[in-house]
PDB file of C-alpha atoms in Angstrom:
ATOM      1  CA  UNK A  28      93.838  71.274 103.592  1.00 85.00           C
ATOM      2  CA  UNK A  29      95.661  73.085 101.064  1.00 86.00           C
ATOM      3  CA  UNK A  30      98.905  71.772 101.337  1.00 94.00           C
ATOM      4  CA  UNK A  31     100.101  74.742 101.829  1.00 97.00           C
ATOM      5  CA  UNK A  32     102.059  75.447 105.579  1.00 97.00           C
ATOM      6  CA  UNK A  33     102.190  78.289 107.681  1.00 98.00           C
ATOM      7  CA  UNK A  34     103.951  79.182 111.105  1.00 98.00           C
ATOM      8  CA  UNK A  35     103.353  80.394 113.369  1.00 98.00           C
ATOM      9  CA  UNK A  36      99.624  80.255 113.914  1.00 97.00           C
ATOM     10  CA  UNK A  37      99.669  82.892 116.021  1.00 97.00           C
ATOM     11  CA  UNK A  38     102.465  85.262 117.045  1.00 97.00           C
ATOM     12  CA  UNK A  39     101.744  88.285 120.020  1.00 98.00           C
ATOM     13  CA  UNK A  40     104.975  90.380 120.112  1.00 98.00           C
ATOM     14  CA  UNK A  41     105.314  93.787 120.908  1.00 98.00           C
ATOM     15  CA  UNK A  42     106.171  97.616 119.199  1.00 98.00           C
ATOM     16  CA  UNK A  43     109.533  97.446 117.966  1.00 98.00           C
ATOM     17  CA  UNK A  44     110.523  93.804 117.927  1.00 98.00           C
ATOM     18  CA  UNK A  45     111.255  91.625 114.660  1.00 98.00           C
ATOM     19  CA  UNK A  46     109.477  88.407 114.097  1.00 98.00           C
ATOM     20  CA  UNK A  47     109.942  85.763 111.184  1.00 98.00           C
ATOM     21  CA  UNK A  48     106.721  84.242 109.171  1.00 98.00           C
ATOM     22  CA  UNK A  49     107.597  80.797 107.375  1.00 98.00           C
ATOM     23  CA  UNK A  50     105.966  79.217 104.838  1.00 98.00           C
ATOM     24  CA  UNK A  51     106.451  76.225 102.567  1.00 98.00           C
ATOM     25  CA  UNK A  52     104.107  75.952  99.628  1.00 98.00           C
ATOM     26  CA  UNK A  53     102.368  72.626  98.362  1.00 97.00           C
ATOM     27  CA  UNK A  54     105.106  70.337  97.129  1.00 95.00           C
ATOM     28  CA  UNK A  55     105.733  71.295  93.292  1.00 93.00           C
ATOM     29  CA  UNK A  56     104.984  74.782  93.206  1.00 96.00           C
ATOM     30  CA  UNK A  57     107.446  77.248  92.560  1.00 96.00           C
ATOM     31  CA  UNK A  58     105.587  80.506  92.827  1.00 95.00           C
ATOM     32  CA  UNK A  59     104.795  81.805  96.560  1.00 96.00           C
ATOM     33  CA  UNK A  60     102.564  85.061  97.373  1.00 95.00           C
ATOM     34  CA  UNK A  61     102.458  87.192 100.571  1.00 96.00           C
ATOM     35  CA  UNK A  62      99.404  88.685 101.431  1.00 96.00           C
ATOM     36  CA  UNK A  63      98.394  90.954 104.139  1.00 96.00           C
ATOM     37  CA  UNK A  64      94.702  91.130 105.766  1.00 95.00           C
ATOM     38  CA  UNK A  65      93.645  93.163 108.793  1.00 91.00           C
ATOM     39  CA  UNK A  66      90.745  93.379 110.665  1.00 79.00           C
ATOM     40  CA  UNK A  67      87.738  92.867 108.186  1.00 68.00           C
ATOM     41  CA  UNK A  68      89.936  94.285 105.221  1.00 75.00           C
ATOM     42  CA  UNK A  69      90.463  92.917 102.065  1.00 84.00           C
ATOM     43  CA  UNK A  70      94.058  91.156 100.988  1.00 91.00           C
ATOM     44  CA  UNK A  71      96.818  93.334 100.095  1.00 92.00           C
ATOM     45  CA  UNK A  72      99.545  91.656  98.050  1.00 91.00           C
ATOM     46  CA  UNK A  73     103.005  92.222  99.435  1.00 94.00           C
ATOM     47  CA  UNK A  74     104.826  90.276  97.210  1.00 94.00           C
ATOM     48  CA  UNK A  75     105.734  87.192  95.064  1.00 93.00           C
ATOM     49  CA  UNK A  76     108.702  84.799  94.671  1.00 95.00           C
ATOM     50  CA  UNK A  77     109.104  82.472  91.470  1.00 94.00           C
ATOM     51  CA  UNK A  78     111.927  79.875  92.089  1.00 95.00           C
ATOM     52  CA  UNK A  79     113.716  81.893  94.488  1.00 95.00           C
ATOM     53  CA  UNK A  80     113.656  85.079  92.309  1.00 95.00           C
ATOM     54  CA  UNK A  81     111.431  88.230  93.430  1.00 93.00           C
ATOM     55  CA  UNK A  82     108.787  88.572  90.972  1.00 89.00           C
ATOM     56  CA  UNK A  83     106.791  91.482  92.147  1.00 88.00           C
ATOM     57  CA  UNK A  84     106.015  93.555  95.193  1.00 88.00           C
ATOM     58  CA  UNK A  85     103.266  95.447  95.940  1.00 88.00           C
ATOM     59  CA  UNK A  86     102.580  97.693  99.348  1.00 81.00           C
ATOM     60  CA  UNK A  87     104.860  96.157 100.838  1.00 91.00           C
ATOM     61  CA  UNK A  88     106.865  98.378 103.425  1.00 93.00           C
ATOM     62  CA  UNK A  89     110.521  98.912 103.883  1.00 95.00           C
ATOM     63  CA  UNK A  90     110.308  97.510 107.255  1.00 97.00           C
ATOM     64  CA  UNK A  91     108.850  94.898 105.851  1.00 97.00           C
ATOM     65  CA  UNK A  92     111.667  92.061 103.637  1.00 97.00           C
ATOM     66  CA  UNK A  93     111.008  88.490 102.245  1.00 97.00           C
ATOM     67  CA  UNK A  94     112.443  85.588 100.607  1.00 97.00           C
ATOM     68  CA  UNK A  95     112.405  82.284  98.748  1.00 98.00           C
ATOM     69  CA  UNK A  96     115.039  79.578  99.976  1.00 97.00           C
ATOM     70  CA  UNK A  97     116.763  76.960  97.364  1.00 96.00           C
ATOM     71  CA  UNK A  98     114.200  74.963  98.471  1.00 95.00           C
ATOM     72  CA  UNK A  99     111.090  76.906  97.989  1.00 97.00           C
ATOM     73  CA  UNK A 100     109.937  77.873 101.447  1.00 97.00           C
ATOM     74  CA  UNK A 101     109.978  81.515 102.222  1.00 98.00           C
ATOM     75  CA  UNK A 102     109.982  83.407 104.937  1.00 98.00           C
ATOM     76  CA  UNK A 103     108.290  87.283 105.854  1.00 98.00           C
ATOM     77  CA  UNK A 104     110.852  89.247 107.658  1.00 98.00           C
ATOM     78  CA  UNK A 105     108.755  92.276 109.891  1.00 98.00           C
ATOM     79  CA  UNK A 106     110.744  94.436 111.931  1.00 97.00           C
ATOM     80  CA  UNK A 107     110.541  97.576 113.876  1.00 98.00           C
ATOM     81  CA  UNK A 108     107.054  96.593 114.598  1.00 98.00           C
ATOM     82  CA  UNK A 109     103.912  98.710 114.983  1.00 97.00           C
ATOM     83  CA  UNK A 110     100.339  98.129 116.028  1.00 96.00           C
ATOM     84  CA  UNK A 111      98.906  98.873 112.582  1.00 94.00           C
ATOM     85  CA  UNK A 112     101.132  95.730 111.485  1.00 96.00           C
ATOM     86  CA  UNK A 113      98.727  93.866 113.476  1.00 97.00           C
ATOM     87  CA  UNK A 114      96.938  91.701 110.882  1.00 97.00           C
ATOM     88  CA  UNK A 115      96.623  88.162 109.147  1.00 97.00           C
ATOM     89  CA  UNK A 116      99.516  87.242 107.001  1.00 98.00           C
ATOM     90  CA  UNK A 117      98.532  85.000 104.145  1.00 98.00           C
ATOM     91  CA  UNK A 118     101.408  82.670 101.989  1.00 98.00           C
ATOM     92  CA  UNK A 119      99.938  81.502  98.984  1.00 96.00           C
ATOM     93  CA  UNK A 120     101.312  78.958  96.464  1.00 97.00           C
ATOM     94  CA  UNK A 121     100.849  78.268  92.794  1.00 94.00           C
ATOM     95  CA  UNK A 122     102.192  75.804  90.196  1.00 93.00           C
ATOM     96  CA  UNK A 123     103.415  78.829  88.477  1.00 86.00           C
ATOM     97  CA  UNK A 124     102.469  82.346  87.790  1.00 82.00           C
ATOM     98  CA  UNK A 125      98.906  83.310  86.034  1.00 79.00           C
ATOM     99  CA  UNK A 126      97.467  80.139  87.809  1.00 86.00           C
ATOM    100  CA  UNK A 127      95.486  79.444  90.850  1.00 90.00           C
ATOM    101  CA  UNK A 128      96.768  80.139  93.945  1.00 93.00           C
ATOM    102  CA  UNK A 129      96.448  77.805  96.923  1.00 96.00           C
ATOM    103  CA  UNK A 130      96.405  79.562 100.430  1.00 97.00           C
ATOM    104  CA  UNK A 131      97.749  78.540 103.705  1.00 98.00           C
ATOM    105  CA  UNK A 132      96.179  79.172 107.231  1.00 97.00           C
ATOM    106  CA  UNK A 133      97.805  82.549 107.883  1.00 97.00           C
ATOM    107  CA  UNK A 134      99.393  83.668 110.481  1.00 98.00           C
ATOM    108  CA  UNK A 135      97.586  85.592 113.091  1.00 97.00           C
ATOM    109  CA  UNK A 136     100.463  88.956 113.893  1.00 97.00           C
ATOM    110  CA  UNK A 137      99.316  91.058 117.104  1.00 97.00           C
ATOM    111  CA  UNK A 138     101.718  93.539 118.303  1.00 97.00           C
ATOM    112  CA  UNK A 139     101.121  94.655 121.873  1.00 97.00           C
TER     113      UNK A 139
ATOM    114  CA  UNK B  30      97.783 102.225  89.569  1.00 63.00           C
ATOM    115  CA  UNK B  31      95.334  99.697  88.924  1.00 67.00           C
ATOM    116  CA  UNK B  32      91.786  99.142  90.849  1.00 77.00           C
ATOM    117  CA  UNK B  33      89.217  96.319  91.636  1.00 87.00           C
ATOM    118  CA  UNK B  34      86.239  97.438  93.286  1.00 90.00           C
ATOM    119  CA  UNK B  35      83.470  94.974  94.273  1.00 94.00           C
ATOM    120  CA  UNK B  36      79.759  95.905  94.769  1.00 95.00           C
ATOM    121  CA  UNK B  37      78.168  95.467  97.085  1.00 96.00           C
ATOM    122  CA  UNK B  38      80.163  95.617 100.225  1.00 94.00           C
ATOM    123  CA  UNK B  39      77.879  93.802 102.108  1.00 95.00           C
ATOM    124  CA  UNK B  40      74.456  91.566 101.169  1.00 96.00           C
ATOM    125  CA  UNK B  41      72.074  89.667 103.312  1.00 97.00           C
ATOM    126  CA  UNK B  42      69.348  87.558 101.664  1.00 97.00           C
ATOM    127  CA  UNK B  43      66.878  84.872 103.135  1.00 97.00           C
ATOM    128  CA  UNK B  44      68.127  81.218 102.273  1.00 97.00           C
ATOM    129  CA  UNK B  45      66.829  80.354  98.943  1.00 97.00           C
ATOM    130  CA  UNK B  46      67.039  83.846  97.706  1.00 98.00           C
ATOM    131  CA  UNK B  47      69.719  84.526  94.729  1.00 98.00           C
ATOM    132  CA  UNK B  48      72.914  86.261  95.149  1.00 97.00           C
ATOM    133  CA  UNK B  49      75.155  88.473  92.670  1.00 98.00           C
ATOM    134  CA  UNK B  50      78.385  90.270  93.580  1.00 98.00           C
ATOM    135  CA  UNK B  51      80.063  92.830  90.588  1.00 97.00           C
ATOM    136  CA  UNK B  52      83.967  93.167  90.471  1.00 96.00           C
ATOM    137  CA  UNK B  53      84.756  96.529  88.014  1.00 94.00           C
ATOM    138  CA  UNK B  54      88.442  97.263  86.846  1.00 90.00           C
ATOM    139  CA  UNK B  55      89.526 100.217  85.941  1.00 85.00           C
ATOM    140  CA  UNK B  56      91.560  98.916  83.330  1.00 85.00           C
ATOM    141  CA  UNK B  57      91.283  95.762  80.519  1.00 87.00           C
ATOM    142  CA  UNK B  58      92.107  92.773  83.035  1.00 87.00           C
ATOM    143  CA  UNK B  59      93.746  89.604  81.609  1.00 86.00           C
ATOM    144  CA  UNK B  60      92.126  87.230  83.566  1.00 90.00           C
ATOM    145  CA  UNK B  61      90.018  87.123  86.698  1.00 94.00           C
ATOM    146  CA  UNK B  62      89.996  84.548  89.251  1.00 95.00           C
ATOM    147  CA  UNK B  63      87.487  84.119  92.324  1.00 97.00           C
ATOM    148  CA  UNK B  64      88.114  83.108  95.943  1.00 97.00           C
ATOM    149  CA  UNK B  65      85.278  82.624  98.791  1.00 97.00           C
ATOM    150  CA  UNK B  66      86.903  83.152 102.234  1.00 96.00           C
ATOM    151  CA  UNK B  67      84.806  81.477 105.132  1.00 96.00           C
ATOM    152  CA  UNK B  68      84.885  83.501 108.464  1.00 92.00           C
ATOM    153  CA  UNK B  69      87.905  82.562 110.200  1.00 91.00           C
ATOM    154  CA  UNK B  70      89.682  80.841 107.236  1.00 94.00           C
ATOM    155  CA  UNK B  71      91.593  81.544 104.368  1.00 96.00           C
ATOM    156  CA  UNK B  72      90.609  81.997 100.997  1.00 96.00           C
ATOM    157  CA  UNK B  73      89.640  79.508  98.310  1.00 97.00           C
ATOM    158  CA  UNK B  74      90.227  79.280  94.788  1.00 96.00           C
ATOM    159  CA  UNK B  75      86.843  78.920  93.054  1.00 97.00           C
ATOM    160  CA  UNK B  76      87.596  79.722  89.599  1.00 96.00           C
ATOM    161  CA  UNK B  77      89.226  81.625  86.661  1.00 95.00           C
ATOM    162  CA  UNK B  78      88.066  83.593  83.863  1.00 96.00           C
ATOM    163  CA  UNK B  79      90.608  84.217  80.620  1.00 94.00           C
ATOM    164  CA  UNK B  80      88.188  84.557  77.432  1.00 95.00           C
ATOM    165  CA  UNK B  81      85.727  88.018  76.826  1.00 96.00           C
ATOM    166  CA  UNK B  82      82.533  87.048  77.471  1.00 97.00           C
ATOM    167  CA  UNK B  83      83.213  83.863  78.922  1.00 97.00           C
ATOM    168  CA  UNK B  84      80.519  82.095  81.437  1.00 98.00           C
ATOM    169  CA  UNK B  85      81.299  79.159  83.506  1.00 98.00           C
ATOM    170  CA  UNK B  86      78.973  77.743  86.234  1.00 97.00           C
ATOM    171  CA  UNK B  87      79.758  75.506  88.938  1.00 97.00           C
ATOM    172  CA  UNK B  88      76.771  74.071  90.521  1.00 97.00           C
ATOM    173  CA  UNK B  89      74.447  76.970  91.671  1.00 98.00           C
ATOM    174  CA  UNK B  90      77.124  79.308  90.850  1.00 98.00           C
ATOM    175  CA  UNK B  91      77.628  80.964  87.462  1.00 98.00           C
ATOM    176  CA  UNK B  92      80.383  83.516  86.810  1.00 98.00           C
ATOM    177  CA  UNK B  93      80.867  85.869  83.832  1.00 98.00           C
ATOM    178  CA  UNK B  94      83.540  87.726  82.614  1.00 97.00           C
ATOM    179  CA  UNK B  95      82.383  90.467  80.757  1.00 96.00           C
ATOM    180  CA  UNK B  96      83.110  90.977  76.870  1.00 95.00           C
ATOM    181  CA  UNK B  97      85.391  94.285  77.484  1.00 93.00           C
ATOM    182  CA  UNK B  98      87.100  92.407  80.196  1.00 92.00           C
ATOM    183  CA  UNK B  99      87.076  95.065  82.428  1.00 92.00           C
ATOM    184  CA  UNK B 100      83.906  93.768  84.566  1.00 95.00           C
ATOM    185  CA  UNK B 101      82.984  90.208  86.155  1.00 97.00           C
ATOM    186  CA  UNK B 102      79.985  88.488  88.471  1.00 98.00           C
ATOM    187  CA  UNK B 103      79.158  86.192  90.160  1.00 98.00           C
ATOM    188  CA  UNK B 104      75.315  84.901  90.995  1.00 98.00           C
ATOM    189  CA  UNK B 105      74.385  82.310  93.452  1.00 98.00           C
ATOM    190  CA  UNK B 106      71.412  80.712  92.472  1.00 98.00           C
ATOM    191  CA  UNK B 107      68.977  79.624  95.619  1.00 98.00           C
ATOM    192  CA  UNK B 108      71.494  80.551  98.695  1.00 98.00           C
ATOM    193  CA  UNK B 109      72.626  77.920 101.464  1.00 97.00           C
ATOM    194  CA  UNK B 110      73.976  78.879 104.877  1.00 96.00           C
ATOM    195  CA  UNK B 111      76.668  77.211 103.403  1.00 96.00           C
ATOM    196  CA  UNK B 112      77.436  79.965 100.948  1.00 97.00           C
ATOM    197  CA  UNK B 113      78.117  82.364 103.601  1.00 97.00           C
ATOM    198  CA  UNK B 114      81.286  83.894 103.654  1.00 97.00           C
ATOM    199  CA  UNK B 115      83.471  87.072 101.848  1.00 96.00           C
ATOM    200  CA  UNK B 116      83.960  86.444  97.687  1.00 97.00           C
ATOM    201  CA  UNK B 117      86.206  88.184  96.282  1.00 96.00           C
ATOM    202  CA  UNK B 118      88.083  88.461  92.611  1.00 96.00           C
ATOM    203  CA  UNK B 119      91.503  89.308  91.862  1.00 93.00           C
ATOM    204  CA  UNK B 120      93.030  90.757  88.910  1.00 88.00           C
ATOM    205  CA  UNK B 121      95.877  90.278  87.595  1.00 80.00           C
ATOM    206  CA  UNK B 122      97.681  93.246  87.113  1.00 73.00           C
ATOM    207  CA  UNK B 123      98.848  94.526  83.836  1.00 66.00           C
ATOM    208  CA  UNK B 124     101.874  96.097  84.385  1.00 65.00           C
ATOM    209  CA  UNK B 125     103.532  92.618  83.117  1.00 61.00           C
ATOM    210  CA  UNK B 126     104.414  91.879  87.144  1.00 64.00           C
ATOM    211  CA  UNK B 127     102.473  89.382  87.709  1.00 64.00           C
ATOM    212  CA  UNK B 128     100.570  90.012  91.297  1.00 73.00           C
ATOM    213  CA  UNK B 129      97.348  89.797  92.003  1.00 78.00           C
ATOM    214  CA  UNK B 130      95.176  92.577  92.947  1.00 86.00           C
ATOM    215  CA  UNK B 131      92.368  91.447  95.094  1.00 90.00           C
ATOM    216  CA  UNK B 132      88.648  93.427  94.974  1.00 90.00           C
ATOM    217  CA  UNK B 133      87.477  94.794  98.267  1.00 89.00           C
ATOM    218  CA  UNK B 134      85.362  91.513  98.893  1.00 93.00           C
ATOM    219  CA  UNK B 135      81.558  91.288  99.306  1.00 95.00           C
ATOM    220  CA  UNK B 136      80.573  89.624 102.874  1.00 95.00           C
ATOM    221  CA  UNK B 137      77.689  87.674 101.987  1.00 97.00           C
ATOM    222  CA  UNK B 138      75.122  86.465 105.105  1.00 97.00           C
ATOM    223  CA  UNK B 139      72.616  84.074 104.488  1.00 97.00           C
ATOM    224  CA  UNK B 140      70.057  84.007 106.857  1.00 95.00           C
ATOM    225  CA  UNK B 141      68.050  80.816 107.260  1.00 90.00           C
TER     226      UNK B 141
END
């Protein structure tokens, strides 16, 4: 267990709908990473949050919004859905930034 | 903008045989980390790499950062079943953001 908590497990939704990924990192950490991973891919950073401030984004798409609450958990915002956003959505959590990043369970996105 | 790319894609080997996987930059990396992701789960932190030409090992697996820092390995000595899974790096980007690009991944099987 990496201390690190994602939900939903799973989420089935369909084309055009909205859905909310949570997260809350391992107790302590400040930093928290979004990562995206379909079907046999590799990860695809989205973005990253250190102590509530946006840090970084990568490919992430305008559909696509997050962000880190007062007290640390963050949430992935997906809207206007499509059936290439079906994938695995990794949170990942760190002490801080440069450092070793602890991943949760993911969260299993198919849109019908 | 800045690439990882692992070789080889995929490897099978007999248990007992070694294992190497090769993560190339395209640019002067500032550290390296390594994850192994287990079908089904989520990635693992196994390790990070800051110094040129470092080498650290961890039981039958020895990692190496190469002296221009642009290149890294890592070699499984005498495979388990237990060592199957996808490894892959990440960089971390230079561009001062902090995010982690991850390498394409190399799907190891073992096969007993």
């Amino acid at each position: 267990d990496s201390g690190v908590t994602q939900t939903p497990k799973h989420l089935i939704t369909a084309t055009g709908q909205r859905v909310t990924l949570r997260c809350s990192p391992r107790s302590g950490d400040l930093s928290v990473y979004w990562y995206q991973q379909s079907l046999d891919q590799g990860l695809q950073f989205l973005i990253h949050y250190y102590n509530g401030e946006e840090r970084a984004k990568g490919n992430i798409l305008e559909r696509f919004s997050a962000q880190q609450f007062p007290d640390l958990h963050s949430e992935l915002n997906l809207s206007s859905l499509e059936l290439g956003d079906s994938a695995l959505y990794f949170c990942a959590s760190s002490p801080g930034v440069n450092t070793e990043a602890f991943f949760g369970q993911g969260t299993r996105l198919t849109v019908v | 903008g800045q690439q990882v790319m692992q070789i080889p894609q995929y490897q099978h080997v007999q248990e007992g045989e070694d294992f190497t996987t090769y993560c190339n930059s395209s640019t002067t990396l500032s550290n390296i980390q390594w994850y192994k992701q287990r079908p089904g789960g989520h990635p693992v932190f196994l390790i990070q790499l800051v110094k040129s030409g470092e080498v650290k090992k961890q039981k039958r697996l020895t990692f190496q950062f190469g002296e221009a820092k642009k290149n890294s390995s890592l070699h499984i000595t005498a495979t388990q079943t237990t060592d199957v899974g996808t490894y892959f790096c990440a960089a971390l980007s230079t561009s001062g953001t902090y995010k982690y690009i991850f390498g394409t991944g190399t799907r190891l099987k073992v096969l007993a």
